[in-house]
GROMACS .gro file of N, CA, C and O in nm:
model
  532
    1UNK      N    1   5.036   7.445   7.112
    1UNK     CA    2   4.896   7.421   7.133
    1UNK      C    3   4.852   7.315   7.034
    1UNK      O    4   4.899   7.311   6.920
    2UNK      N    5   4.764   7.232   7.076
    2UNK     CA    6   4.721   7.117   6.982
    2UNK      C    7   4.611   7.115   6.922
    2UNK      O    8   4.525   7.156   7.001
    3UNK      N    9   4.560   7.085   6.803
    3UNK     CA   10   4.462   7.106   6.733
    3UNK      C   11   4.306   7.076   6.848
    3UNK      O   12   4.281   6.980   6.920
    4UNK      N   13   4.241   7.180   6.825
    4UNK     CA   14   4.097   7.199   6.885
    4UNK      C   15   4.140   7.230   7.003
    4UNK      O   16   4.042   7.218   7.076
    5UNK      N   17   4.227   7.263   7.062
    5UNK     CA   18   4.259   7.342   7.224
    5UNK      C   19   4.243   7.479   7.205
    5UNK      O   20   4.277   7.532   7.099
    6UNK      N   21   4.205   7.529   7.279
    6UNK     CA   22   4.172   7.738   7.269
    6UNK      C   23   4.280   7.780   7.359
    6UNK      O   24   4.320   7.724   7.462
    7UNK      N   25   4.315   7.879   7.307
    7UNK     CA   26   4.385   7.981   7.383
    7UNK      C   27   4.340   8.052   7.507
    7UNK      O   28   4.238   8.122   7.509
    8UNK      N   29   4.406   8.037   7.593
    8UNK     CA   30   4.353   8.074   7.749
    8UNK      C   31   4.440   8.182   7.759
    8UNK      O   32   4.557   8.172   7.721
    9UNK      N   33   4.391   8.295   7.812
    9UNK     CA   34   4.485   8.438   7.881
    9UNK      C   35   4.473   8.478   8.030
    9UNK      O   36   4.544   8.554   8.096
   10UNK      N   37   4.338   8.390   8.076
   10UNK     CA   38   4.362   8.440   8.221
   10UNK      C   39   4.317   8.576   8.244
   10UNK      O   40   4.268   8.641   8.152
   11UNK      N   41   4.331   8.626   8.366
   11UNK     CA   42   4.304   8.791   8.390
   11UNK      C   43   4.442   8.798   8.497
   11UNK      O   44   4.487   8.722   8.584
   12UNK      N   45   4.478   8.919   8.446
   12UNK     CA   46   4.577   8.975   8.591
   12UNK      C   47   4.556   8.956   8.727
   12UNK      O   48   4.638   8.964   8.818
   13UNK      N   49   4.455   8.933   8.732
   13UNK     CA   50   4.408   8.938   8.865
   13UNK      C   51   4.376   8.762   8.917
   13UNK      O   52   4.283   8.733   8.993
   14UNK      N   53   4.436   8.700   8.880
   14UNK     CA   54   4.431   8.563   8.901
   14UNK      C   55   4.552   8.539   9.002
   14UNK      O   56   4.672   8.568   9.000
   15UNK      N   57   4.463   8.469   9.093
   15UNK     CA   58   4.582   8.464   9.218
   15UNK      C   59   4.602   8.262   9.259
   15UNK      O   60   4.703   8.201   9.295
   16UNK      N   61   4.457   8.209   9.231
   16UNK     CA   62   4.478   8.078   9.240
   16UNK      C   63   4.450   8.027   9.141
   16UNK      O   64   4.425   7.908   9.161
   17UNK      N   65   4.437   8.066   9.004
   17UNK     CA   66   4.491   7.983   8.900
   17UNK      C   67   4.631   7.962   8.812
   17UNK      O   68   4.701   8.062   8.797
   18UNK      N   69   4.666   7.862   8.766
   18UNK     CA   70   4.740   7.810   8.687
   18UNK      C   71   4.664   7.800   8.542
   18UNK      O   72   4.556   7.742   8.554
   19UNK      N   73   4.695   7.843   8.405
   19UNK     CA   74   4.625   7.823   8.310
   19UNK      C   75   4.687   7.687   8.210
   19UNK      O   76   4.639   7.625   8.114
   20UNK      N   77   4.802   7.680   8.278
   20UNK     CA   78   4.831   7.531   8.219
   20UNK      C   79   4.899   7.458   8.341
   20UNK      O   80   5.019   7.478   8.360
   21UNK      N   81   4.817   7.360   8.438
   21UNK     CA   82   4.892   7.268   8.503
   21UNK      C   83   5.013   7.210   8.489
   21UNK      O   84   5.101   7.186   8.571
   22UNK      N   85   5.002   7.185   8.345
   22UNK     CA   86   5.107   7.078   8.301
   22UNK      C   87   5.224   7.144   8.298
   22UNK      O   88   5.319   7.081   8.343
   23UNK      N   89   5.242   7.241   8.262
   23UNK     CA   90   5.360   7.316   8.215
   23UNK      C   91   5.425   7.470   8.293
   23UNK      O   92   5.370   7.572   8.251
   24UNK      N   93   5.516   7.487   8.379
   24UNK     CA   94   5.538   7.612   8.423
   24UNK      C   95   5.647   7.640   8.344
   24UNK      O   96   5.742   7.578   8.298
   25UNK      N   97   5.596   7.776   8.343
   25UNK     CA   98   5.722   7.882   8.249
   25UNK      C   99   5.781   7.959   8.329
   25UNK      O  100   5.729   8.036   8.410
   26UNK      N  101   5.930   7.934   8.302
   26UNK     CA  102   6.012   7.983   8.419
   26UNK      C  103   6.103   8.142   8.332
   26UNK      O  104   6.173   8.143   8.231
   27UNK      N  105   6.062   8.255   8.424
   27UNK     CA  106   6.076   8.381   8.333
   27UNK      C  107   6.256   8.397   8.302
   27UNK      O  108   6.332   8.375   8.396
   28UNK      N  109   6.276   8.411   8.252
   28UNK     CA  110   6.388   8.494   8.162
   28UNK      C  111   6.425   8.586   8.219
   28UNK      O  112   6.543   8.572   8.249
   29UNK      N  113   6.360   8.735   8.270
   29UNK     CA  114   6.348   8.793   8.278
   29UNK      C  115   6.414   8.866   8.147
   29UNK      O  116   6.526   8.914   8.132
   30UNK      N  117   6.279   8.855   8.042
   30UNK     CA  118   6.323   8.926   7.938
   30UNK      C  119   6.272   9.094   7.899
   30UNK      O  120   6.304   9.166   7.805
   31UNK      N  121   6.184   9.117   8.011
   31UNK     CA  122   6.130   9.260   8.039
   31UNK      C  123   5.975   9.265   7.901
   31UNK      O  124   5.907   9.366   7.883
   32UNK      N  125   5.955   9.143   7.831
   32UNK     CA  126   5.868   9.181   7.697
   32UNK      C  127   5.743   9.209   7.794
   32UNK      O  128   5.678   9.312   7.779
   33UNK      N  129   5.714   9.127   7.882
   33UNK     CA  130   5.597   9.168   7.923
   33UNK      C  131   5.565   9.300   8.028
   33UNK      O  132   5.452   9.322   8.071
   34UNK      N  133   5.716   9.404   8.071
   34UNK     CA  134   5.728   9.518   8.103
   34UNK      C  135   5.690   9.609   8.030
   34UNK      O  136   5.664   9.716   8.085
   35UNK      N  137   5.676   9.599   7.900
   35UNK     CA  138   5.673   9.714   7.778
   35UNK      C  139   5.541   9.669   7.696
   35UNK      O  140   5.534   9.717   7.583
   36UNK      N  141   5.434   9.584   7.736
   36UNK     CA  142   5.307   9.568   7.673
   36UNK      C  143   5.253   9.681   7.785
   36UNK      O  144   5.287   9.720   7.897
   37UNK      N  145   5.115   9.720   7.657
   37UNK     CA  146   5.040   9.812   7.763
   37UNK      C  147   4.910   9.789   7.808
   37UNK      O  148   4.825   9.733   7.739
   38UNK      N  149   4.889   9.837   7.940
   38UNK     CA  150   4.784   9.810   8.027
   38UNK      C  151   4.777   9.814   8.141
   38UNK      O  152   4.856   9.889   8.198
   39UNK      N  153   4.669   9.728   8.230
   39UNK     CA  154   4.707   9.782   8.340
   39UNK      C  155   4.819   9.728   8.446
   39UNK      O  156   4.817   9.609   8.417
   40UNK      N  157   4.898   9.738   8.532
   40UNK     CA  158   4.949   9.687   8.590
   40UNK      C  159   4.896   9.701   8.788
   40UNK      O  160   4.928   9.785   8.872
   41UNK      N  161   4.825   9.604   8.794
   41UNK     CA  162   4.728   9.592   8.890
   41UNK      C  163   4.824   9.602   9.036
   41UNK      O  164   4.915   9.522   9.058
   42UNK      N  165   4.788   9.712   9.128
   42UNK     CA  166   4.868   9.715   9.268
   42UNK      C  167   4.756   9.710   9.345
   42UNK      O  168   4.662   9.787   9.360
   43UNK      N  169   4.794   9.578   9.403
   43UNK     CA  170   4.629   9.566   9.519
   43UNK      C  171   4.717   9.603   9.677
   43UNK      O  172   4.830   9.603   9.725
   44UNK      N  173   4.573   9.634   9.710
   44UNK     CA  174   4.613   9.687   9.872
   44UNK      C  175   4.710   9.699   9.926
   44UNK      O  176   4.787   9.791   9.954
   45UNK      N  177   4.691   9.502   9.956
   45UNK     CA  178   4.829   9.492  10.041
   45UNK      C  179   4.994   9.480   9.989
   45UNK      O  180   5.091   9.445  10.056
   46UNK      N  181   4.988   9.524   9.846
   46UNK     CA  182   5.125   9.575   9.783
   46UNK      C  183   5.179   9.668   9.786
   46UNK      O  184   5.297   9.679   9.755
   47UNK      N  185   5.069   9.804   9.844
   47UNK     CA  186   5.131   9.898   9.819
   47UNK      C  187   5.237   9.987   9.951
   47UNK      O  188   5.302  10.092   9.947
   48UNK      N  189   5.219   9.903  10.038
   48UNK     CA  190   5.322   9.953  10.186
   48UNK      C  191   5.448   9.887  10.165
   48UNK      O  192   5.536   9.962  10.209
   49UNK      N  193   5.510   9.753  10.106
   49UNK     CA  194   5.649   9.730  10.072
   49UNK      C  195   5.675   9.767   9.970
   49UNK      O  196   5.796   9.764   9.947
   50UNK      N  197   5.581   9.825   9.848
   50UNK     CA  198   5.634   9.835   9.716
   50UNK      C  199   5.768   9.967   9.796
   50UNK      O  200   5.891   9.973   9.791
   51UNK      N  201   5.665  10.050   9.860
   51UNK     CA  202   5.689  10.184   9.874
   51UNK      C  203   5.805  10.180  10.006
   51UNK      O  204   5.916  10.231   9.997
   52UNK      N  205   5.761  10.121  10.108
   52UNK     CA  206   5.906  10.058  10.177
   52UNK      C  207   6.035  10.015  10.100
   52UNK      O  208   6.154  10.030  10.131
   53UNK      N  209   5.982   9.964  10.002
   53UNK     CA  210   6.166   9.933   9.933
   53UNK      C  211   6.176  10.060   9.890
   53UNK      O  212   6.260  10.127   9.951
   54UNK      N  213   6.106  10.124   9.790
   54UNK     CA  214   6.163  10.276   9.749
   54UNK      C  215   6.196  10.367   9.825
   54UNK      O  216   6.220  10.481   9.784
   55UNK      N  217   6.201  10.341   9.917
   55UNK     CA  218   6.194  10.435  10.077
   55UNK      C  219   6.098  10.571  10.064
   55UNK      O  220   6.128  10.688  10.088
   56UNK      N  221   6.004  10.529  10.031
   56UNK     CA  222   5.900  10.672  10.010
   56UNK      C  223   5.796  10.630  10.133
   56UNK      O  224   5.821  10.536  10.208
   57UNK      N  225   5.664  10.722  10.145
   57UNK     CA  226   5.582  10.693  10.226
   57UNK      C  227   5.467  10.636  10.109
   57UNK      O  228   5.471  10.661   9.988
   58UNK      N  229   5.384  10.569  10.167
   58UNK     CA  230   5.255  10.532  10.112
   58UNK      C  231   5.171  10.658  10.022
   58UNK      O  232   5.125  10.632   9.911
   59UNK      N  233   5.164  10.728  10.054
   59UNK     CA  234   5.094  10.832   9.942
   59UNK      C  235   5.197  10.871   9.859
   59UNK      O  236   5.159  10.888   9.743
   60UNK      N  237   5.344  10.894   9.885
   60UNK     CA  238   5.378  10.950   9.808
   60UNK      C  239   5.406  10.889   9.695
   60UNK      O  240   5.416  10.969   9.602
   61UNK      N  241   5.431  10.711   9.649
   61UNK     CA  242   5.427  10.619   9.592
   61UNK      C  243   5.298  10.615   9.502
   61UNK      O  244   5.304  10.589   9.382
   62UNK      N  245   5.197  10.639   9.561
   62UNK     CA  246   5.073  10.617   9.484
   62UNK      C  247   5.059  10.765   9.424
   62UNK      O  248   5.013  10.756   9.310
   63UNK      N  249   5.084  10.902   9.461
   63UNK     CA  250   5.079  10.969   9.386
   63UNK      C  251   5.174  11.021   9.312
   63UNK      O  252   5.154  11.122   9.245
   64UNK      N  253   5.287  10.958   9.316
   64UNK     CA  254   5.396  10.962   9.215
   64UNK      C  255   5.450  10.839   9.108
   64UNK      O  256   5.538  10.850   9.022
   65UNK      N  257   5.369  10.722   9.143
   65UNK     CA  258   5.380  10.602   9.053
   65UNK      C  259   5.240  10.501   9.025
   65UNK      O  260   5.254  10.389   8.977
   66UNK      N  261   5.107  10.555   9.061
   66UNK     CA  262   5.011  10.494   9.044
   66UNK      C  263   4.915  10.607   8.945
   66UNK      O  264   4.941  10.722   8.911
   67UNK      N  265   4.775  10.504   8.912
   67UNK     CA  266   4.668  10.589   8.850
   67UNK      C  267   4.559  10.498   8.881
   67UNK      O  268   4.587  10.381   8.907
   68UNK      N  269   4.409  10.547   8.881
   68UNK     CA  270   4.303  10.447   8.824
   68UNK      C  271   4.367  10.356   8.748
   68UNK      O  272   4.467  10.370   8.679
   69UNK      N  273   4.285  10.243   8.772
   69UNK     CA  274   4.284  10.166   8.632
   69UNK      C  275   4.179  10.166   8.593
   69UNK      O  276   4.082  10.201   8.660
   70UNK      N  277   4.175  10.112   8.433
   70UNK     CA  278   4.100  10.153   8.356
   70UNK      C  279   3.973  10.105   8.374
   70UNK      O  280   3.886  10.156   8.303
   71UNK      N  281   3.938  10.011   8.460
   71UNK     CA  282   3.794   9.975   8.511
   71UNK      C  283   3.747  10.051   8.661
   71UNK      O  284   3.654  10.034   8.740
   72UNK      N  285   3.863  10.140   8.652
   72UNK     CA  286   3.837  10.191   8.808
   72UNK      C  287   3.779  10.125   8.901
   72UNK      O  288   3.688  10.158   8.976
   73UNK      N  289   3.849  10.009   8.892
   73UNK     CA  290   3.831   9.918   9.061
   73UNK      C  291   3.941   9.900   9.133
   73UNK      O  292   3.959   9.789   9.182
   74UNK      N  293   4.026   9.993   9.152
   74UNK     CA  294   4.167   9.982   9.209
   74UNK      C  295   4.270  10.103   9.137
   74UNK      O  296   4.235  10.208   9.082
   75UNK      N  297   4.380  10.060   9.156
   75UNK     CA  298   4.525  10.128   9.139
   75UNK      C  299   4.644  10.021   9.027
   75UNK      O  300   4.696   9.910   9.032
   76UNK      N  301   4.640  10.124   8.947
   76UNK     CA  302   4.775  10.028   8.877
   76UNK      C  303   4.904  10.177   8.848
   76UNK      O  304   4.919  10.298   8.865
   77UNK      N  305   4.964  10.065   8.799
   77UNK     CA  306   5.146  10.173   8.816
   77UNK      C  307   5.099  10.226   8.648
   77UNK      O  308   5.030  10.173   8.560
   78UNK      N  309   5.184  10.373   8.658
   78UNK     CA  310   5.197  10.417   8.544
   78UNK      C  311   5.245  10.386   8.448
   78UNK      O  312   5.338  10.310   8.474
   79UNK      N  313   5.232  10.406   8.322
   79UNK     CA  314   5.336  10.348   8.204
   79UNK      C  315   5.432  10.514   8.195
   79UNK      O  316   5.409  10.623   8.248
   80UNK      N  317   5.535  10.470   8.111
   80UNK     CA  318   5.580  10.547   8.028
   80UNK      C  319   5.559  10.592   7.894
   80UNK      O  320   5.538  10.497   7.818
   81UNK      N  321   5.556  10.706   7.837
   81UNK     CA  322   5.519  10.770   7.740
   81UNK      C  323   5.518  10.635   7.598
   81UNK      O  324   5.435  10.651   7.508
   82UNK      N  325   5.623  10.503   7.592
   82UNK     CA  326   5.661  10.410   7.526
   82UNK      C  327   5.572  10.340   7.539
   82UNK      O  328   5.526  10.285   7.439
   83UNK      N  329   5.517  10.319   7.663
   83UNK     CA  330   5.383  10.188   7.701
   83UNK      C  331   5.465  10.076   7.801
   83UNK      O  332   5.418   9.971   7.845
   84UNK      N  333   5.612  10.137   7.826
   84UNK     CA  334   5.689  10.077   7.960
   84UNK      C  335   5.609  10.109   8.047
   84UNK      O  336   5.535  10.207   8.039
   85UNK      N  337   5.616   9.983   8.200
   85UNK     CA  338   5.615   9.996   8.309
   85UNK      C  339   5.696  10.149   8.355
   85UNK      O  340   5.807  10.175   8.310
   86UNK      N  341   5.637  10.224   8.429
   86UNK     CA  342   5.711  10.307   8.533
   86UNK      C  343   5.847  10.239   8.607
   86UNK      O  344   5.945  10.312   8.588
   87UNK      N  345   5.876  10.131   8.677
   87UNK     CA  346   5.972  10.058   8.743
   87UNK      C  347   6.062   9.988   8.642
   87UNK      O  348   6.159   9.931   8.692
   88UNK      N  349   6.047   9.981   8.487
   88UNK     CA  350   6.148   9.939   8.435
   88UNK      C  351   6.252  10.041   8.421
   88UNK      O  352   6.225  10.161   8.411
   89UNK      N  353   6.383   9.989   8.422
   89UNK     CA  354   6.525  10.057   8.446
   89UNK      C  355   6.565  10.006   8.339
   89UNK      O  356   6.597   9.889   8.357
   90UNK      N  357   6.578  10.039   8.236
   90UNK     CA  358   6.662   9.969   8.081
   90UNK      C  359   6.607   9.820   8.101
   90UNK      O  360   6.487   9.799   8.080
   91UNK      N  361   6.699   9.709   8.144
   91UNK     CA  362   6.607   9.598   8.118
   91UNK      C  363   6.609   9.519   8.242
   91UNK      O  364   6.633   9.399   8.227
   92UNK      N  365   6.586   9.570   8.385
   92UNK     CA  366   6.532   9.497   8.467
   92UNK      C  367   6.472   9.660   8.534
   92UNK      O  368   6.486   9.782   8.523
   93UNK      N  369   6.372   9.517   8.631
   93UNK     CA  370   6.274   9.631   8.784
   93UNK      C  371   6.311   9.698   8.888
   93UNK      O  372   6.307   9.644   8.999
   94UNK      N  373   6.342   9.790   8.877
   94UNK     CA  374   6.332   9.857   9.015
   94UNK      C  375   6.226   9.839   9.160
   94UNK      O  376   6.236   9.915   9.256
   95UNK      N  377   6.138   9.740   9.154
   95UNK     CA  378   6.081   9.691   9.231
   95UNK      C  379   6.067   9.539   9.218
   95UNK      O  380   5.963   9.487   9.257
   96UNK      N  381   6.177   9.456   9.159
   96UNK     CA  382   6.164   9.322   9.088
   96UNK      C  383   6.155   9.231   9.236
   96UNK      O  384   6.102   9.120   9.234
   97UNK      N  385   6.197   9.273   9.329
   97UNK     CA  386   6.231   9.204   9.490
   97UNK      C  387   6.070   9.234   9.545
   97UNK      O  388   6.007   9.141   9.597
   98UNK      N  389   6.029   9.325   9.535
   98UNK     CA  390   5.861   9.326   9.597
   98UNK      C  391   5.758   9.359   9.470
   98UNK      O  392   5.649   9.413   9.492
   99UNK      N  393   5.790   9.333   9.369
   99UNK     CA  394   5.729   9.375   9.224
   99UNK      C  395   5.575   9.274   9.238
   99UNK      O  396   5.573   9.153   9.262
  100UNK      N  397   5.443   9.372   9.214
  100UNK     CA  398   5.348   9.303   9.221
  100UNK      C  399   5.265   9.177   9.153
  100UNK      O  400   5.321   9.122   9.059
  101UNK      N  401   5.136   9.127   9.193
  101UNK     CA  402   5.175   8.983   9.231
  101UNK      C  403   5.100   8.950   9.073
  101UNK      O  404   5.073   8.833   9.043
  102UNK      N  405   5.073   9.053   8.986
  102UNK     CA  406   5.035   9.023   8.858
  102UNK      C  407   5.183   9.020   8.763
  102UNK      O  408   5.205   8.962   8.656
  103UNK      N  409   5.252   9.087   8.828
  103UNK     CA  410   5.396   9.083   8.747
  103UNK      C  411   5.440   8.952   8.779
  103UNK      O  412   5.454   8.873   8.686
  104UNK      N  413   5.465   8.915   8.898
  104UNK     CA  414   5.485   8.760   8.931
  104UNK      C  415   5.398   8.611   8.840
  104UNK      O  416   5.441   8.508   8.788
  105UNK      N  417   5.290   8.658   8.854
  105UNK     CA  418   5.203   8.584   8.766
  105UNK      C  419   5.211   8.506   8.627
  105UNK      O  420   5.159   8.408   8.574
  106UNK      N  421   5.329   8.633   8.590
  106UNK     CA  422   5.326   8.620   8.406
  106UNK      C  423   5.441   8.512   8.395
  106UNK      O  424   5.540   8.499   8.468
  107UNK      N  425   5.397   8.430   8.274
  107UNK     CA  426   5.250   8.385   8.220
  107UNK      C  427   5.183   8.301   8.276
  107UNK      O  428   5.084   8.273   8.209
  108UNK      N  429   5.192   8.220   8.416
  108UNK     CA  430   5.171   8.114   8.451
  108UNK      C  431   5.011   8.154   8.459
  108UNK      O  432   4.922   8.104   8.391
  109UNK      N  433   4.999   8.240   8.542
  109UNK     CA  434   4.871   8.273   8.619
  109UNK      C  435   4.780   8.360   8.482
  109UNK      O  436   4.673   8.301   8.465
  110UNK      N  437   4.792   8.450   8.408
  110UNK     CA  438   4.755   8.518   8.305
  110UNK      C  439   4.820   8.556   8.186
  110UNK      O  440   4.942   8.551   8.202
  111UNK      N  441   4.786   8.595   8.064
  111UNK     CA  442   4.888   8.657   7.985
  111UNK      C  443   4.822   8.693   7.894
  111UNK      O  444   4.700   8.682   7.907
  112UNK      N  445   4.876   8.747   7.772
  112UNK     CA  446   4.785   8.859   7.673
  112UNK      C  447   4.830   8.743   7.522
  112UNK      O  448   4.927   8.676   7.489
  113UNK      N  449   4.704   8.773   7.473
  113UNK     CA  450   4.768   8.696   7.268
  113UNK      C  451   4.866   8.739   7.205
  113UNK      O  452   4.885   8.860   7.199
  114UNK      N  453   4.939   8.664   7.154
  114UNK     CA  454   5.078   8.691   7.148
  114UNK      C  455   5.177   8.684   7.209
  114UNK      O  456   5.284   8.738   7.178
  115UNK      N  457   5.158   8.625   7.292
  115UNK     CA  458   5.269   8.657   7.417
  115UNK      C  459   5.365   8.579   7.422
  115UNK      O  460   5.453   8.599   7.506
  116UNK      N  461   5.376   8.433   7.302
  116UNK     CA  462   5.480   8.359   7.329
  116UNK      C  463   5.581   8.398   7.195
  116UNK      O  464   5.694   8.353   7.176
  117UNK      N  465   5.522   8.474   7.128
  117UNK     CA  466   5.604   8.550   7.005
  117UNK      C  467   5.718   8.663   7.034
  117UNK      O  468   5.809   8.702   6.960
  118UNK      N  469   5.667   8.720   7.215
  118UNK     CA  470   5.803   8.826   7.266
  118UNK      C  471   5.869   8.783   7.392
  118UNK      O  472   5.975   8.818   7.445
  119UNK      N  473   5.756   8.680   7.432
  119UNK     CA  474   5.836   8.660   7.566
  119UNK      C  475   5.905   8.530   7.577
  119UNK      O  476   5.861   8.430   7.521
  120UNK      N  477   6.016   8.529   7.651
  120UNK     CA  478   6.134   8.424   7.682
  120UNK      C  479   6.121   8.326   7.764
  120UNK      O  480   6.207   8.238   7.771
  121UNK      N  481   6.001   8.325   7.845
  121UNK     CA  482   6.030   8.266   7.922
  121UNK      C  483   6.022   8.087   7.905
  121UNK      O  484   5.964   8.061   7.799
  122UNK      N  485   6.056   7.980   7.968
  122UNK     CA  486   6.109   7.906   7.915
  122UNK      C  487   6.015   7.772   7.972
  122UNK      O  488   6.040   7.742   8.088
  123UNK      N  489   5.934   7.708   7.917
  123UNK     CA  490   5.845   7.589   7.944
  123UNK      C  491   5.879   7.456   8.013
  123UNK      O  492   5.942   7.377   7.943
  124UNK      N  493   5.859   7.432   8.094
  124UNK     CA  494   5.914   7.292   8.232
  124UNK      C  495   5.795   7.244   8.253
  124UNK      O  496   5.700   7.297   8.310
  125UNK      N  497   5.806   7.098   8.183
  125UNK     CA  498   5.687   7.028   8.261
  125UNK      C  499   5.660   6.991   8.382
  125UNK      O  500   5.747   6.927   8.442
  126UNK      N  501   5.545   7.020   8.444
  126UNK     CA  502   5.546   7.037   8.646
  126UNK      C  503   5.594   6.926   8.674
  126UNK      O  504   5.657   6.907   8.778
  127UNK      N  505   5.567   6.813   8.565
  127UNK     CA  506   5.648   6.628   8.690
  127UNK      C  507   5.826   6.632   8.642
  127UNK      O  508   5.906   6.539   8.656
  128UNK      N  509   5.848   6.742   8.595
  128UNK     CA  510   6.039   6.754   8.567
  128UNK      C  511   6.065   6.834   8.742
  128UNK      O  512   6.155   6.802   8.820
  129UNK      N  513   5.962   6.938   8.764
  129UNK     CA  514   5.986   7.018   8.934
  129UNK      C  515   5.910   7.002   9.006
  129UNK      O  516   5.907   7.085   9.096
  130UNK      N  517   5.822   6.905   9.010
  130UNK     CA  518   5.769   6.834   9.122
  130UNK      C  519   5.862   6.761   9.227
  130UNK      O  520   5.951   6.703   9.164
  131UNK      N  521   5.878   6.739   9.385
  131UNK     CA  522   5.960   6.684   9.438
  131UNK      C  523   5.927   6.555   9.432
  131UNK      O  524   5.806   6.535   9.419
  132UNK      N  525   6.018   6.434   9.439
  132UNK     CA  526   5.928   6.336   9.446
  132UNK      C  527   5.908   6.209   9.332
  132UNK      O  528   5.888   6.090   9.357
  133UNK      N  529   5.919   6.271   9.206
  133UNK     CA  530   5.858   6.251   9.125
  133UNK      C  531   5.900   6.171   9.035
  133UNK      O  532   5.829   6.145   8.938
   0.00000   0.00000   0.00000
């Protein structure tokens, strides 16, 4: 970050922003941002393939891996007693193939302070993966 620029975090719930154009971070998959705590946002239309890949039915998914979230405007996945995601398996997702679209997000779309101190993922300027270019 360069002197007089602010720190941007975004919200989870950001679906058409980018918080840095210039730069996409391509994940690691280093699980750091599996084991921060909060909410992990499951909107609507996530929750019929989350639960299709687990081969469960729709309620039984939400009442065996969801809760309020904490603004009670929706559904997010449970943590573990640690402040893990519910779907982490040691160090990858058990839903990483339909894993929701705030998990996808990170960090491009949102992310929390601190976040480049645990997480791996790895900085590409967009005109290096732009086609074209």
């Amino acid at each position: 970050m360069t002197a007089g620029q602010s720190e941007v975090h975004g919200s989870p719930g950001n679906r058409n922003v980018t918080l840095d154009p210039k730069v996409f971070y391509v994940c690691q998959r280093c699980t750091a941002c599996c084991k921060w705590p909060g909410d992990v946002r499951i909107e609507e239309e996530e929750i019929a393939p989350i639960a299709e890949f687990l081969g469960m039915s729709e309620p039984d998914f939400i009442s065996r891996y969801t809760r309020l979230r904490t603004n009670r405007k929706g559904l997010s996945l449970i943590e573990k007693d640690n402040h893990e995601c519910i779907m982490l398996d040691g160090s990858a997702c058990r839903i990483h193939q339909v894993k929701p679209g705030q998990c996808a997000g990170f960090p491009n779309k949102w992310n929390f302070p601190g976040w480049r101190q645990v997480c791996e993922a790895i900085p590409v300027p967009v005109e290096e993966i732009t086609p074209g270019s």
